[in-house]
Amino acid sequence: MLKDSLIDSLVNALPTNVHTDLQIPPDHRGQSDTVKGDYKYFHYGCDGQDDRGWGCGYRTVQTLASWLFYNCDLTKGQGMVAPSLPDIQRALVCMGDKPAHFFGSREWIGTFEASLVLDYFYNVPCKIVHVQGGGTDLVQVVGQLREHFERHGSPVMMGGGTDNSSKCVLGVCSGGHGAYLLIADPHYYGAELERTELQRQGWVDWTELSSLDRSSFYNLCMPQAGSMLKTLK
Amino acid sequence: SKVTFKITLTSDPRLPFKLSVPESTPFTAVLKFAAEEFKVPAATSAIITNSVFLKHGSELRLIPRDRV
């Protein structure tokens, strides 16, 4: 095991399923669709590496990876809850997507890199959805997310062109004034908090779609793992 | 054997081009060829497809990468 891989005891201490029991928006209509199955909430500094200011995309990748680990019959990566930040960087260099000096840097990644990494470590393909900025195209995303949670169930990574804050999307619902996305924010840094406290402080929350930056394009990385789900024995 | 893709630039879908590569070509290399053709930097571009796997005849779109 490489010495910069994740430490089991730190990963075990991470909060699980941080969206559970979060109150749905008061003006919601119809059902909400959310992630199914267990995952760990990865965030800034959670594994001992201080990645404030640059690691939010990596942390979202780790949350997605943990869901694959807990919920899928994997043909690769069965022993790894999530790759570490150095693991992710090393993989992107190895694949030829990044130059050698990327390893050890503080360079940001996005949803495309996430799709390469999840395929590299777990043999799980991802679908990337691109929403062009400047219009109402974000609304299209609602139907695609509903279908994703229904069919595959995993968290989704979302990143923007001018909105540089990585979002871990755990659910979607419709409300009186538009849709909401259930988002776990990887920017939290500090001691591990209970789920209820993370929710109280807003690190996991329903966000109005209309509050997102309409001038920004958005990409979403949706792991296609529906056919790999563990069967109950 | 070779596989052929039709690639369009999302920001200007009028100008598709066909790319033929050996079947074993890595995904990252397909991106580099496509980016070179459209004269956009591969480092800030990504390719996406409507189907999950790249297969012969796939239509690919070149999109900008997000950085978060």
XYZ file of C-alpha atoms in Angstrom:
301
model
C 0.000 0.000 0.000
C 1.479 3.376 -0.969
C 2.179 5.573 2.036
C 0.099 8.426 0.712
C -3.015 6.296 0.339
C -5.951 6.911 2.650
C -5.729 5.892 6.275
C -8.569 3.508 7.176
C -9.160 4.943 10.636
C -9.662 8.445 9.244
C -12.048 7.237 6.562
C -14.053 5.209 9.078
C -14.543 8.350 11.170
C -16.161 10.273 8.303
C -19.889 10.941 8.527
C -22.091 8.643 6.453
C -25.162 9.528 4.414
C -25.203 13.145 5.499
C -28.423 13.947 3.625
C -30.554 11.578 5.708
C -33.545 13.153 7.464
C -32.810 16.600 6.051
C -36.084 18.472 5.924
C -37.402 18.855 2.411
C -38.104 22.454 1.206
C -41.488 23.650 2.518
C -42.820 24.479 -0.953
C -41.872 21.116 -2.445
C -44.296 19.411 -4.781
C -44.393 15.745 -5.598
C -41.644 13.375 -4.668
C -37.978 14.007 -4.219
C -35.408 11.703 -5.785
C -32.275 11.098 -3.796
C -29.144 8.991 -3.650
C -29.712 5.354 -2.667
C -27.187 3.451 -0.587
C -24.300 4.414 1.659
C -21.486 6.883 1.072
C -18.944 8.796 3.128
C -18.859 12.596 3.165
C -15.392 13.708 2.081
C -14.406 17.350 2.581
C -11.404 19.632 2.954
C -8.757 18.175 5.243
C -10.764 15.093 6.164
C -7.958 12.613 5.583
C -5.198 14.659 7.115
C -4.236 16.498 3.931
C -4.918 20.252 4.069
C -6.324 20.952 0.625
C -8.184 24.147 1.387
C -8.483 26.311 -1.693
C -7.911 23.606 -4.283
C -9.190 20.179 -3.255
C -12.973 20.515 -3.493
C -13.225 18.665 -6.818
C -11.049 15.850 -5.518
C -13.179 15.566 -2.362
C -16.341 15.205 -4.430
C -14.669 12.465 -6.470
C -13.867 10.702 -3.207
C -17.486 10.868 -2.064
C -18.595 9.352 -5.370
C -15.894 6.679 -5.090
C -17.040 5.734 -1.595
C -20.560 5.156 -2.909
C -19.193 2.802 -5.582
C -17.168 0.985 -2.929
C -20.142 0.407 -0.616
C -22.822 -0.324 -3.182
C -21.332 -2.059 -6.192
C -19.998 -5.474 -7.148
C -16.746 -4.074 -8.421
C -14.294 -5.794 -10.723
C -11.580 -3.342 -9.648
C -10.891 -1.226 -6.573
C -12.736 -3.514 -4.192
C -10.224 -2.807 -1.444
C -10.264 0.987 -1.680
C -13.005 3.129 -0.157
C -11.680 6.087 -2.137
C -8.411 7.120 -3.782
C -6.350 9.745 -1.951
C -5.561 13.103 -3.547
C -2.061 11.915 -4.517
C -3.631 8.711 -5.943
C -5.954 10.818 -8.104
C -3.159 13.034 -9.355
C -0.893 10.079 -10.055
C -3.652 8.364 -12.044
C -4.306 11.416 -14.224
C -0.601 11.673 -15.042
C -0.406 7.938 -15.714
C -3.355 8.157 -18.108
C -1.696 10.946 -20.029
C -4.363 13.514 -19.220
C -1.984 15.632 -17.154
C 1.738 16.391 -17.453
C 4.187 15.018 -14.876
C 4.375 18.266 -12.892
C 0.649 17.950 -12.074
C 1.539 15.402 -9.373
C 2.110 17.244 -6.114
C 0.508 20.443 -7.436
C -2.563 22.288 -6.176
C -4.239 22.284 -9.549
C -7.972 21.964 -9.707
C -9.830 19.157 -11.459
C -13.385 18.880 -12.712
C -16.056 16.447 -13.797
C -14.137 15.183 -16.830
C -11.181 14.235 -14.653
C -13.653 12.651 -12.222
C -14.985 10.406 -14.981
C -11.462 9.346 -15.958
C -10.541 8.632 -12.336
C -13.637 6.583 -11.467
C -13.111 4.515 -14.580
C -9.413 4.104 -13.807
C -9.841 2.940 -10.210
C -13.190 1.135 -10.332
C -13.928 0.283 -13.996
C -17.144 2.280 -13.678
C -18.057 4.425 -16.697
C -19.555 7.855 -16.194
C -21.828 9.947 -18.329
C -20.964 13.614 -18.604
C -23.836 16.021 -19.175
C -23.012 19.524 -20.414
C -25.398 22.420 -19.824
C -24.515 25.564 -21.738
C -24.660 28.831 -19.865
C -26.643 31.916 -20.595
C -30.116 30.437 -20.667
C -32.648 28.293 -18.909
C -30.949 25.029 -19.872
C -30.287 24.200 -16.239
C -33.900 23.082 -15.969
C -33.089 20.174 -18.315
C -30.842 18.845 -15.635
C -33.760 18.144 -13.302
C -35.218 15.387 -15.450
C -31.809 13.863 -16.058
C -31.026 13.846 -12.355
C -34.372 12.246 -11.520
C -33.690 9.504 -14.014
C -30.165 9.073 -12.713
C -31.209 8.632 -9.077
C -33.955 6.240 -10.121
C -31.759 4.104 -12.357
C -28.271 4.337 -10.852
C -28.683 5.903 -7.422
C -25.179 7.320 -6.984
C -24.185 10.864 -6.015
C -23.414 13.178 -8.933
C -20.538 15.642 -9.253
C -21.363 19.077 -10.655
C -18.934 21.776 -11.680
C -19.214 25.042 -13.518
C -17.215 27.232 -15.860
C -17.431 30.420 -13.806
C -18.992 28.711 -10.776
C -15.826 27.067 -9.482
C -17.357 25.502 -6.408
C -17.610 21.715 -6.710
C -20.998 20.344 -5.723
C -21.894 16.832 -4.673
C -25.513 16.419 -5.765
C -27.428 13.951 -3.627
C -30.989 14.639 -4.671
C -33.495 16.705 -6.627
C -37.023 17.883 -5.953
C -39.512 20.266 -7.482
C -40.928 23.222 -5.610
C -43.512 25.915 -6.109
C -40.983 28.315 -7.637
C -38.679 25.852 -9.346
C -36.478 22.902 -8.607
C -34.064 22.289 -5.760
C -30.817 20.314 -5.708
C -29.708 18.543 -2.539
C -26.037 19.394 -2.242
C -23.249 18.332 0.097
C -20.564 21.004 0.091
C -17.000 19.656 0.181
C -15.584 22.964 1.440
C -16.160 22.160 5.100
C -12.900 22.103 7.085
C -12.680 21.124 10.743
C -13.401 18.340 13.169
C -15.912 15.760 12.041
C -19.463 16.818 12.818
C -22.583 14.757 13.293
C -24.938 14.715 10.361
C -27.504 16.882 12.138
C -24.901 19.555 12.831
C -23.614 19.491 9.245
C -27.199 20.057 8.135
C -27.810 22.785 10.708
C -24.727 24.642 9.523
C -25.785 24.314 5.894
C -23.015 22.042 4.635
C -25.757 19.744 3.350
C -28.742 21.621 2.069
C -31.404 22.017 -0.577
C -30.289 24.705 -3.032
C -32.652 26.439 -5.419
C -31.709 25.791 -9.026
C -32.490 29.435 -9.741
C -29.719 30.522 -7.358
C -27.034 28.919 -9.532
C -25.021 31.112 -11.867
C -27.008 31.291 -15.110
C -24.084 32.713 -17.027
C -21.942 29.703 -16.202
C -21.940 26.446 -18.113
C -22.227 23.363 -15.904
C -20.969 19.830 -16.360
C -22.298 16.877 -14.411
C -20.523 13.551 -13.913
C -23.013 10.710 -13.434
C -21.540 7.280 -12.615
C -23.374 4.584 -14.563
C -23.343 1.871 -11.952
C -26.963 0.741 -12.001
C -26.063 -2.653 -13.449
C -23.350 -3.262 -10.851
C -25.353 -2.838 -7.661
C -24.755 -5.441 -4.991
C -27.534 -7.957 -4.848
C -28.993 -8.842 -1.487
C -27.895 -12.318 -0.475
C -9.118 -2.231 -37.037
C -10.260 1.357 -36.938
C -13.231 3.095 -35.372
C -14.730 6.292 -36.714
C -16.344 9.087 -34.765
C -18.187 12.201 -35.807
C -17.088 15.086 -33.615
C -18.670 18.495 -33.198
C -17.622 21.528 -31.229
C -20.444 22.300 -28.810
C -19.963 26.042 -29.209
C -20.228 25.750 -33.014
C -21.992 22.536 -34.042
C -22.085 23.436 -37.769
C -18.618 22.093 -38.417
C -18.408 18.390 -37.586
C -15.493 16.305 -38.677
C -14.840 12.574 -38.824
C -12.022 11.053 -36.861
C -10.777 7.525 -37.533
C -8.429 5.943 -35.039
C -7.257 2.434 -34.200
C -9.749 0.660 -31.972
C -7.310 0.472 -29.074
C -6.729 4.252 -28.967
C -7.065 5.546 -25.392
C -9.857 8.003 -24.685
C -7.353 10.706 -23.733
C -5.668 10.383 -27.136
C -8.999 10.722 -28.968
C -9.510 13.963 -27.052
C -6.083 15.248 -28.105
C -6.711 14.475 -31.776
C -10.118 16.137 -31.677
C -8.845 19.229 -29.855
C -6.010 19.592 -32.344
C -8.450 19.455 -35.253
C -10.615 22.203 -33.761
C -7.570 24.177 -32.599
C -8.682 24.232 -28.982
C -6.450 23.255 -26.042
C -6.937 19.614 -25.008
C -6.133 20.609 -21.427
C -9.311 22.688 -21.151
C -11.548 20.525 -23.356
C -13.404 17.280 -22.854
C -15.277 14.940 -25.156
C -18.641 13.519 -24.341
C -20.911 11.098 -26.084
C -24.585 10.275 -25.828
C -23.807 6.649 -25.171
C -21.645 5.652 -22.235
C -19.020 3.750 -24.190
C -17.104 4.959 -27.187
C -17.993 2.765 -30.091
C -17.754 2.877 -33.840
C -20.002 5.580 -35.236
C -20.366 7.420 -31.929
C -21.091 11.101 -32.138
C -18.796 13.022 -29.862
C -19.040 16.597 -28.686
C -16.131 18.714 -27.594
C -17.063 20.675 -24.473
C -15.150 22.989 -22.123
C -13.878 21.433 -18.916
C -15.036 22.748 -15.569
C -12.367 23.435 -12.933
C -13.472 23.294 -9.322
